[in-house]
Amino acid sequence: MAGYFAMLLAAAWTACVVETIIESTRAFGGTILFLGRPLIAPGIRPGILILCGLAASAGLAWTIAVAFARGRRMKRRMAAALDTQYEEVTTKAAGDAARAGLLTWRIGELQTEVNELVAKRDRVQSEMELAQRRTSELRALSDDYRRSLTELQDQLITLPDIDDELARRRAERQTADPVS
């Protein structure tokens, strides 16, 4: 809005300068006129320099107005870009902080899991050692039994099978007593 006001002032100043230059050159007497009234009468050469200075001031007014408007517009764009960049940075920082928190939590969870697995491994390892000891004890006992069996093999008495003995006696009774 202020840029438009500066351009409006520059346009008004330019209109006044153009009017002054046109009227002063028509008068052709070395007098500077504005709206038909003489402002000063410096002569032809100083009058030309004054009119050139007025024309330059009108150009300078436009340059200042346009620069002011562009500067304000650029300032708004830069502020918007800076706000966007700041928002991106804060979003990234928040994401990094959340990621770090998640990693911290995950590290704790993984440490707990590692501790549980180590405890399970220790239990299984102790069970395996116990099983190995029992296996070696059973092997030793088995070896003792084998040695004992080989030593006692000659002293072994063979007993008749009870079922076979009963079946033989029944068969003898049936052949001895055919009527029953």
PDB file of N, CA and C in Angstrom, residues 72-155:
ATOM      1  N   ARG A  72       9.611  -3.244  -0.589  1.00  0.00           N
ATOM      2  CA  ARG A  72       8.600  -3.761   0.345  1.00  0.00           C
ATOM      3  C   ARG A  72       8.080  -5.130  -0.113  1.00  0.00           C
ATOM      4  N   ARG A  73       7.863  -5.262  -1.442  1.00  0.00           N
ATOM      5  CA  ARG A  73       7.390  -6.536  -1.976  1.00  0.00           C
ATOM      6  C   ARG A  73       8.435  -7.621  -1.740  1.00  0.00           C
ATOM      7  N   MET A  74       9.694  -7.276  -1.990  1.00  0.00           N
ATOM      8  CA  MET A  74      10.775  -8.239  -1.784  1.00  0.00           C
ATOM      9  C   MET A  74      10.918  -8.576  -0.302  1.00  0.00           C
ATOM     10  N   LYS A  75      10.700  -7.579   0.545  1.00  0.00           N
ATOM     11  CA  LYS A  75      10.785  -7.809   1.988  1.00  0.00           C
ATOM     12  C   LYS A  75       9.705  -8.804   2.419  1.00  0.00           C
ATOM     13  N   ARG A  76       8.486  -8.641   1.867  1.00  0.00           N
ATOM     14  CA  ARG A  76       7.415  -9.587   2.194  1.00  0.00           C
ATOM     15  C   ARG A  76       7.743 -10.983   1.677  1.00  0.00           C
ATOM     16  N   ARG A  77       8.264 -11.064   0.434  1.00  0.00           N
ATOM     17  CA  ARG A  77       8.636 -12.368  -0.113  1.00  0.00           C
ATOM     18  C   ARG A  77       9.742 -13.024   0.708  1.00  0.00           C
ATOM     19  N   MET A  78      10.734 -12.208   1.068  1.00  0.00           N
ATOM     20  CA  MET A  78      11.844 -12.748   1.867  1.00  0.00           C
ATOM     21  C   MET A  78      11.345 -13.200   3.239  1.00  0.00           C
ATOM     22  N   ALA A  79      10.420 -12.424   3.827  1.00  0.00           N
ATOM     23  CA  ALA A  79       9.865 -12.816   5.127  1.00  0.00           C
ATOM     24  C   ALA A  79       9.097 -14.126   4.989  1.00  0.00           C
ATOM     25  N   ALA A  80       8.310 -14.255   3.904  1.00  0.00           N
ATOM     26  CA  ALA A  80       7.575 -15.501   3.689  1.00  0.00           C
ATOM     27  C   ALA A  80       8.538 -16.664   3.462  1.00  0.00           C
ATOM     28  N   ALA A  81       9.574 -16.423   2.663  1.00  0.00           N
ATOM     29  CA  ALA A  81      10.558 -17.488   2.419  1.00  0.00           C
ATOM     30  C   ALA A  81      11.290 -17.855   3.704  1.00  0.00           C
ATOM     31  N   LEU A  82      11.614 -16.837   4.487  1.00  0.00           N
ATOM     32  CA  LEU A  82      12.302 -17.086   5.756  1.00  0.00           C
ATOM     33  C   LEU A  82      11.402 -17.844   6.721  1.00  0.00           C
ATOM     34  N   ASP A  83      10.108 -17.480   6.745  1.00  0.00           N
ATOM     35  CA  ASP A  83       9.165 -18.206   7.592  1.00  0.00           C
ATOM     36  C   ASP A  83       9.047 -19.660   7.156  1.00  0.00           C
ATOM     37  N   THR A  84       8.989 -19.873   5.832  1.00  0.00           N
ATOM     38  CA  THR A  84       8.912 -21.234   5.314  1.00  0.00           C
ATOM     39  C   THR A  84      10.167 -22.026   5.671  1.00  0.00           C
ATOM     40  N   GLN A  85      11.312 -21.394   5.498  1.00  0.00           N
ATOM     41  CA  GLN A  85      12.573 -22.058   5.817  1.00  0.00           C
ATOM     42  C   GLN A  85      12.663 -22.352   7.315  1.00  0.00           C
ATOM     43  N   TYR A  86      12.219 -21.395   8.133  1.00  0.00           N
ATOM     44  CA  TYR A  86      12.240 -21.594   9.581  1.00  0.00           C
ATOM     45  C   TYR A  86      11.307 -22.744   9.962  1.00  0.00           C
ATOM     46  N   GLU A  87      10.145 -22.793   9.308  1.00  0.00           N
ATOM     47  CA  GLU A  87       9.202 -23.865   9.592  1.00  0.00           C
ATOM     48  C   GLU A  87       9.791 -25.217   9.192  1.00  0.00           C
ATOM     49  N   GLU A  88      10.470 -25.262   8.047  1.00  0.00           N
ATOM     50  CA  GLU A  88      11.115 -26.506   7.616  1.00  0.00           C
ATOM     51  C   GLU A  88      12.191 -26.931   8.609  1.00  0.00           C
ATOM     52  N   VAL A  89      12.972 -25.947   9.059  1.00  0.00           N
ATOM     53  CA  VAL A  89      14.050 -26.257  10.011  1.00  0.00           C
ATOM     54  C   VAL A  89      13.460 -26.758  11.324  1.00  0.00           C
ATOM     55  N   THR A  90      12.412 -26.081  11.815  1.00  0.00           N
ATOM     56  CA  THR A  90      11.812 -26.524  13.079  1.00  0.00           C
ATOM     57  C   THR A  90      11.151 -27.884  12.921  1.00  0.00           C
ATOM     58  N   THR A  91      10.518 -28.116  11.764  1.00  0.00           N
ATOM     59  CA  THR A  91       9.912 -29.430  11.524  1.00  0.00           C
ATOM     60  C   THR A  91      10.987 -30.507  11.487  1.00  0.00           C
ATOM     61  N   LYS A  92      12.097 -30.203  10.802  1.00  0.00           N
ATOM     62  CA  LYS A  92      13.186 -31.170  10.743  1.00  0.00           C
ATOM     63  C   LYS A  92      13.789 -31.402  12.128  1.00  0.00           C
ATOM     64  N   ALA A  93      13.944 -30.311  12.883  1.00  0.00           N
ATOM     65  CA  ALA A  93      14.492 -30.449  14.236  1.00  0.00           C
ATOM     66  C   ALA A  93      13.554 -31.274  15.116  1.00  0.00           C
ATOM     67  N   ALA A  94      12.242 -31.023  14.967  1.00  0.00           N
ATOM     68  CA  ALA A  94      11.280 -31.815  15.743  1.00  0.00           C
ATOM     69  C   ALA A  94      11.334 -33.277  15.324  1.00  0.00           C
ATOM     70  N   GLY A  95      11.457 -33.520  14.012  1.00  0.00           N
ATOM     71  CA  GLY A  95      11.584 -34.903  13.531  1.00  0.00           C
ATOM     72  C   GLY A  95      12.849 -35.563  14.043  1.00  0.00           C
ATOM     73  N   ASP A  96      13.946 -34.806  14.039  1.00  0.00           N
ATOM     74  CA  ASP A  96      15.210 -35.351  14.558  1.00  0.00           C
ATOM     75  C   ASP A  96      15.106 -35.656  16.044  1.00  0.00           C
ATOM     76  N   ALA A  97      14.455 -34.752  16.780  1.00  0.00           N
ATOM     77  CA  ALA A  97      14.289 -34.979  18.222  1.00  0.00           C
ATOM     78  C   ALA A  97      13.416 -36.201  18.460  1.00  0.00           C
ATOM     79  N   ALA A  98      12.334 -36.328  17.675  1.00  0.00           N
ATOM     80  CA  ALA A  98      11.459 -37.499  17.824  1.00  0.00           C
ATOM     81  C   ALA A  98      12.203 -38.772  17.457  1.00  0.00           C
ATOM     82  N   ARG A  99      13.005 -38.699  16.383  1.00  0.00           N
ATOM     83  CA  ARG A  99      13.788 -39.864  15.962  1.00  0.00           C
ATOM     84  C   ARG A  99      14.784 -40.245  17.050  1.00  0.00           C
ATOM     85  N   ALA A 100      15.418 -39.231  17.653  1.00  0.00           N
ATOM     86  CA  ALA A 100      16.386 -39.512  18.723  1.00  0.00           C
ATOM     87  C   ALA A 100      15.677 -40.140  19.923  1.00  0.00           C
ATOM     88  N   GLY A 101      14.480 -39.611  20.251  1.00  0.00           N
ATOM     89  CA  GLY A 101      13.707 -40.199  21.348  1.00  0.00           C
ATOM     90  C   GLY A 101      13.311 -41.625  21.036  1.00  0.00           C
ATOM     91  N   LEU A 102      12.902 -41.863  19.798  1.00  0.00           N
ATOM     92  CA  LEU A 102      12.524 -43.209  19.381  1.00  0.00           C
ATOM     93  C   LEU A 102      13.719 -44.142  19.445  1.00  0.00           C
ATOM     94  N   LEU A 103      14.876 -43.645  19.002  1.00  0.00           N
ATOM     95  CA  LEU A 103      16.077 -44.475  19.062  1.00  0.00           C
ATOM     96  C   LEU A 103      16.460 -44.778  20.499  1.00  0.00           C
ATOM     97  N   THR A 104      16.331 -43.788  21.370  1.00  0.00           N
ATOM     98  CA  THR A 104      16.635 -44.012  22.781  1.00  0.00           C
ATOM     99  C   THR A 104      15.712 -45.078  23.358  1.00  0.00           C
ATOM    100  N   TRP A 105      14.428 -44.954  23.034  1.00  0.00           N
ATOM    101  CA  TRP A 105      13.466 -45.939  23.509  1.00  0.00           C
ATOM    102  C   TRP A 105      13.784 -47.304  22.918  1.00  0.00           C
ATOM    103  N   ARG A 106      14.115 -47.345  21.636  1.00  0.00           N
ATOM    104  CA  ARG A 106      14.404 -48.606  20.969  1.00  0.00           C
ATOM    105  C   ARG A 106      15.676 -49.241  21.529  1.00  0.00           C
ATOM    106  N   ILE A 107      16.664 -48.415  21.864  1.00  0.00           N
ATOM    107  CA  ILE A 107      17.899 -48.943  22.450  1.00  0.00           C
ATOM    108  C   ILE A 107      17.591 -49.612  23.779  1.00  0.00           C
ATOM    109  N   GLY A 108      16.754 -48.956  24.586  1.00  0.00           N
ATOM    110  CA  GLY A 108      16.365 -49.557  25.865  1.00  0.00           C
ATOM    111  C   GLY A 108      15.631 -50.868  25.660  1.00  0.00           C
ATOM    112  N   GLU A 109      14.727 -50.887  24.691  1.00  0.00           N
ATOM    113  CA  GLU A 109      13.972 -52.099  24.395  1.00  0.00           C
ATOM    114  C   GLU A 109      14.897 -53.213  23.913  1.00  0.00           C
ATOM    115  N   LEU A 110      15.828 -52.860  23.034  1.00  0.00           N
ATOM    116  CA  LEU A 110      16.780 -53.859  22.534  1.00  0.00           C
ATOM    117  C   LEU A 110      17.695 -54.366  23.644  1.00  0.00           C
ATOM    118  N   GLN A 111      18.095 -53.486  24.560  1.00  0.00           N
ATOM    119  CA  GLN A 111      18.943 -53.910  25.675  1.00  0.00           C
ATOM    120  C   GLN A 111      18.191 -54.900  26.555  1.00  0.00           C
ATOM    121  N   THR A 112      16.907 -54.632  26.809  1.00  0.00           N
ATOM    122  CA  THR A 112      16.091 -55.563  27.593  1.00  0.00           C
ATOM    123  C   THR A 112      15.983 -56.910  26.886  1.00  0.00           C
ATOM    124  N   GLU A 113      15.767 -56.858  25.573  1.00  0.00           N
ATOM    125  CA  GLU A 113      15.659 -58.087  24.793  1.00  0.00           C
ATOM    126  C   GLU A 113      16.976 -58.859  24.807  1.00  0.00           C
ATOM    127  N   VAL A 114      18.094 -58.161  24.696  1.00  0.00           N
ATOM    128  CA  VAL A 114      19.410 -58.811  24.742  1.00  0.00           C
ATOM    129  C   VAL A 114      19.615 -59.467  26.105  1.00  0.00           C
ATOM    130  N   ASN A 115      19.232 -58.761  27.168  1.00  0.00           N
ATOM    131  CA  ASN A 115      19.374 -59.331  28.513  1.00  0.00           C
ATOM    132  C   ASN A 115      18.541 -60.598  28.657  1.00  0.00           C
ATOM    133  N   GLU A 116      17.307 -60.583  28.131  1.00  0.00           N
ATOM    134  CA  GLU A 116      16.456 -61.774  28.205  1.00  0.00           C
ATOM    135  C   GLU A 116      17.072 -62.929  27.411  1.00  0.00           C
ATOM    136  N   LEU A 117      17.584 -62.622  26.228  1.00  0.00           N
ATOM    137  CA  LEU A 117      18.198 -63.673  25.406  1.00  0.00           C
ATOM    138  C   LEU A 117      19.453 -64.240  26.060  1.00  0.00           C
ATOM    139  N   VAL A 118      20.240 -63.389  26.708  1.00  0.00           N
ATOM    140  CA  VAL A 118      21.431 -63.863  27.411  1.00  0.00           C
ATOM    141  C   VAL A 118      21.027 -64.786  28.558  1.00  0.00           C
ATOM    142  N   ALA A 119      19.958 -64.411  29.285  1.00  0.00           N
ATOM    143  CA  ALA A 119      19.491 -65.262  30.385  1.00  0.00           C
ATOM    144  C   ALA A 119      19.010 -66.612  29.846  1.00  0.00           C
ATOM    145  N   LYS A 120      18.265 -66.592  28.729  1.00  0.00           N
ATOM    146  CA  LYS A 120      17.804 -67.850  28.128  1.00  0.00           C
ATOM    147  C   LYS A 120      18.994 -68.697  27.680  1.00  0.00           C
ATOM    148  N   ARG A 121      19.981 -68.042  27.050  1.00  0.00           N
ATOM    149  CA  ARG A 121      21.169 -68.765  26.591  1.00  0.00           C
ATOM    150  C   ARG A 121      21.882 -69.415  27.778  1.00  0.00           C
ATOM    151  N   ASP A 122      22.013 -68.669  28.889  1.00  0.00           N
ATOM    152  CA  ASP A 122      22.685 -69.219  30.065  1.00  0.00           C
ATOM    153  C   ASP A 122      21.928 -70.416  30.625  1.00  0.00           C
ATOM    154  N   ARG A 123      20.566 -70.313  30.650  1.00  0.00           N
ATOM    155  CA  ARG A 123      19.768 -71.440  31.143  1.00  0.00           C
ATOM    156  C   ARG A 123      19.939 -72.663  30.251  1.00  0.00           C
ATOM    157  N   VAL A 124      19.857 -72.436  28.931  1.00  0.00           N
ATOM    158  CA  VAL A 124      19.996 -73.556  27.994  1.00  0.00           C
ATOM    159  C   VAL A 124      21.399 -74.148  28.077  1.00  0.00           C
ATOM    160  N   GLN A 125      22.394 -73.301  28.232  1.00  0.00           N
ATOM    161  CA  GLN A 125      23.765 -73.778  28.328  1.00  0.00           C
ATOM    162  C   GLN A 125      23.949 -74.617  29.590  1.00  0.00           C
ATOM    163  N   SER A 126      23.365 -74.162  30.714  1.00  0.00           N
ATOM    164  CA  SER A 126      23.498 -74.950  31.946  1.00  0.00           C
ATOM    165  C   SER A 126      22.744 -76.272  31.825  1.00  0.00           C
ATOM    166  N   GLU A 127      21.573 -76.245  31.138  1.00  0.00           N
ATOM    167  CA  GLU A 127      20.833 -77.493  30.914  1.00  0.00           C
ATOM    168  C   GLU A 127      21.640 -78.445  30.030  1.00  0.00           C
ATOM    169  N   MET A 128      22.294 -77.898  29.018  1.00  0.00           N
ATOM    170  CA  MET A 128      23.118 -78.734  28.135  1.00  0.00           C
ATOM    171  C   MET A 128      24.300 -79.315  28.891  1.00  0.00           C
ATOM    172  N   GLU A 129      24.923 -78.533  29.748  1.00  0.00           N
ATOM    173  CA  GLU A 129      26.045 -79.050  30.543  1.00  0.00           C
ATOM    174  C   GLU A 129      25.565 -80.160  31.469  1.00  0.00           C
ATOM    175  N   LEU A 130      24.374 -79.969  32.082  1.00  0.00           N
ATOM    176  CA  LEU A 130      23.803 -80.997  32.948  1.00  0.00           C
ATOM    177  C   LEU A 130      23.516 -82.270  32.141  1.00  0.00           C
ATOM    178  N   ALA A 131      22.941 -82.085  30.936  1.00  0.00           N
ATOM    179  CA  ALA A 131      22.644 -83.242  30.084  1.00  0.00           C
ATOM    180  C   ALA A 131      23.941 -83.936  29.662  1.00  0.00           C
ATOM    181  N   GLN A 132      24.989 -83.170  29.369  1.00  0.00           N
ATOM    182  CA  GLN A 132      26.265 -83.779  29.001  1.00  0.00           C
ATOM    183  C   GLN A 132      26.844 -84.567  30.175  1.00  0.00           C
ATOM    184  N   ARG A 133      26.743 -83.996  31.392  1.00  0.00           N
ATOM    185  CA  ARG A 133      27.243 -84.725  32.569  1.00  0.00           C
ATOM    186  C   ARG A 133      26.456 -86.015  32.783  1.00  0.00           C
ATOM    187  N   ARG A 134      25.110 -85.921  32.658  1.00  0.00           N
ATOM    188  CA  ARG A 134      24.290 -87.126  32.831  1.00  0.00           C
ATOM    189  C   ARG A 134      24.614 -88.164  31.763  1.00  0.00           C
ATOM    190  N   THR A 135      24.801 -87.671  30.517  1.00  0.00           N
ATOM    191  CA  THR A 135      25.135 -88.591  29.426  1.00  0.00           C
ATOM    192  C   THR A 135      26.462 -89.290  29.704  1.00  0.00           C
ATOM    193  N   SER A 136      27.452 -88.529  30.157  1.00  0.00           N
ATOM    194  CA  SER A 136      28.752 -89.157  30.449  1.00  0.00           C
ATOM    195  C   SER A 136      28.628 -90.121  31.638  1.00  0.00           C
ATOM    196  N   GLU A 137      27.796 -89.775  32.635  1.00  0.00           N
ATOM    197  CA  GLU A 137      27.590 -90.689  33.760  1.00  0.00           C
ATOM    198  C   GLU A 137      26.890 -91.965  33.298  1.00  0.00           C
ATOM    199  N   LEU A 138      25.864 -91.775  32.409  1.00  0.00           N
ATOM    200  CA  LEU A 138      25.153 -92.954  31.909  1.00  0.00           C
ATOM    201  C   LEU A 138      26.070 -93.817  31.034  1.00  0.00           C
ATOM    202  N   ARG A 139      26.946 -93.194  30.269  1.00  0.00           N
ATOM    203  CA  ARG A 139      27.908 -93.968  29.476  1.00  0.00           C
ATOM    204  C   ARG A 139      28.836 -94.762  30.382  1.00  0.00           C
ATOM    205  N   ALA A 140      29.297 -94.086  31.432  1.00  0.00           N
ATOM    206  CA  ALA A 140      30.183 -94.779  32.376  1.00  0.00           C
ATOM    207  C   ALA A 140      29.449 -95.945  33.033  1.00  0.00           C
ATOM    208  N   LEU A 141      28.180 -95.713  33.415  1.00  0.00           N
ATOM    209  CA  LEU A 141      27.382 -96.788  34.027  1.00  0.00           C
ATOM    210  C   LEU A 141      27.145 -97.911  33.028  1.00  0.00           C
ATOM    211  N   SER A 142      26.868 -97.529  31.777  1.00  0.00           N
ATOM    212  CA  SER A 142      26.658 -98.525  30.730  1.00  0.00           C
ATOM    213  C   SER A 142      27.928 -99.336  30.513  1.00  0.00           C
ATOM    214  N   ASP A 143      29.063 -98.654  30.511  1.00  0.00           N
ATOM    215  CA  ASP A 143      30.329 -99.374  30.369  1.00  0.00           C
ATOM    216  C   ASP A 143      30.548-100.322  31.543  1.00  0.00           C
ATOM    217  N   ASP A 144      30.190 -99.857  32.756  1.00  0.00           N
ATOM    218  CA  ASP A 144      30.308-100.736  33.930  1.00  0.00           C
ATOM    219  C   ASP A 144      29.404-101.959  33.780  1.00  0.00           C
ATOM    220  N   TYR A 145      28.157-101.738  33.321  1.00  0.00           N
ATOM    221  CA  TYR A 145      27.237-102.861  33.134  1.00  0.00           C
ATOM    222  C   TYR A 145      27.752-103.833  32.077  1.00  0.00           C
ATOM    223  N   ARG A 146      28.312-103.328  31.023  1.00  0.00           N
ATOM    224  CA  ARG A 146      28.856-104.196  29.973  1.00  0.00           C
ATOM    225  C   ARG A 146      29.986-105.063  30.518  1.00  0.00           C
ATOM    226  N   ARG A 147      30.882-104.388  31.254  1.00  0.00           N
ATOM    227  CA  ARG A 147      31.984-105.150  31.840  1.00  0.00           C
ATOM    228  C   ARG A 147      31.464-106.209  32.811  1.00  0.00           C
ATOM    229  N   SER A 148      30.466-105.807  33.590  1.00  0.00           N
ATOM    230  CA  SER A 148      29.890-106.770  34.546  1.00  0.00           C
ATOM    231  C   SER A 148      29.222-107.917  33.818  1.00  0.00           C
ATOM    232  N   LEU A 149      28.516-107.602  32.740  1.00  0.00           N
ATOM    233  CA  LEU A 149      27.836-108.655  31.970  1.00  0.00           C
ATOM    234  C   LEU A 149      28.839-109.604  31.339  1.00  0.00           C
ATOM    235  N   THR A 150      29.895-109.061  30.802  1.00  0.00           N
ATOM    236  CA  THR A 150      30.890-109.962  30.188  1.00  0.00           C
ATOM    237  C   THR A 150      31.549-110.834  31.257  1.00  0.00           C
ATOM    238  N   GLU A 151      31.720-110.286  32.445  1.00  0.00           N
ATOM    239  CA  GLU A 151      32.298-111.091  33.528  1.00  0.00           C
ATOM    240  C   GLU A 151      31.317-112.127  34.041  1.00  0.00           C
ATOM    241  N   LEU A 152      30.050-111.777  34.081  1.00  0.00           N
ATOM    242  CA  LEU A 152      29.036-112.683  34.625  1.00  0.00           C
ATOM    243  C   LEU A 152      28.433-113.609  33.569  1.00  0.00           C
ATOM    244  N   GLN A 153      28.789-113.429  32.325  1.00  0.00           N
ATOM    245  CA  GLN A 153      28.174-114.191  31.246  1.00  0.00           C
ATOM    246  C   GLN A 153      28.392-115.690  31.424  1.00  0.00           C
ATOM    247  N   ASP A 154      29.527-116.067  31.917  1.00  0.00           N
ATOM    248  CA  ASP A 154      29.797-117.489  32.105  1.00  0.00           C
ATOM    249  C   ASP A 154      29.037-118.033  33.306  1.00  0.00           C
ATOM    250  N   GLN A 155      28.718-117.217  34.232  1.00  0.00           N
ATOM    251  CA  GLN A 155      28.039-117.660  35.451  1.00  0.00           C
ATOM    252  C   GLN A 155      26.528-117.550  35.333  1.00  0.00           C
TER     253      GLN A 155
END
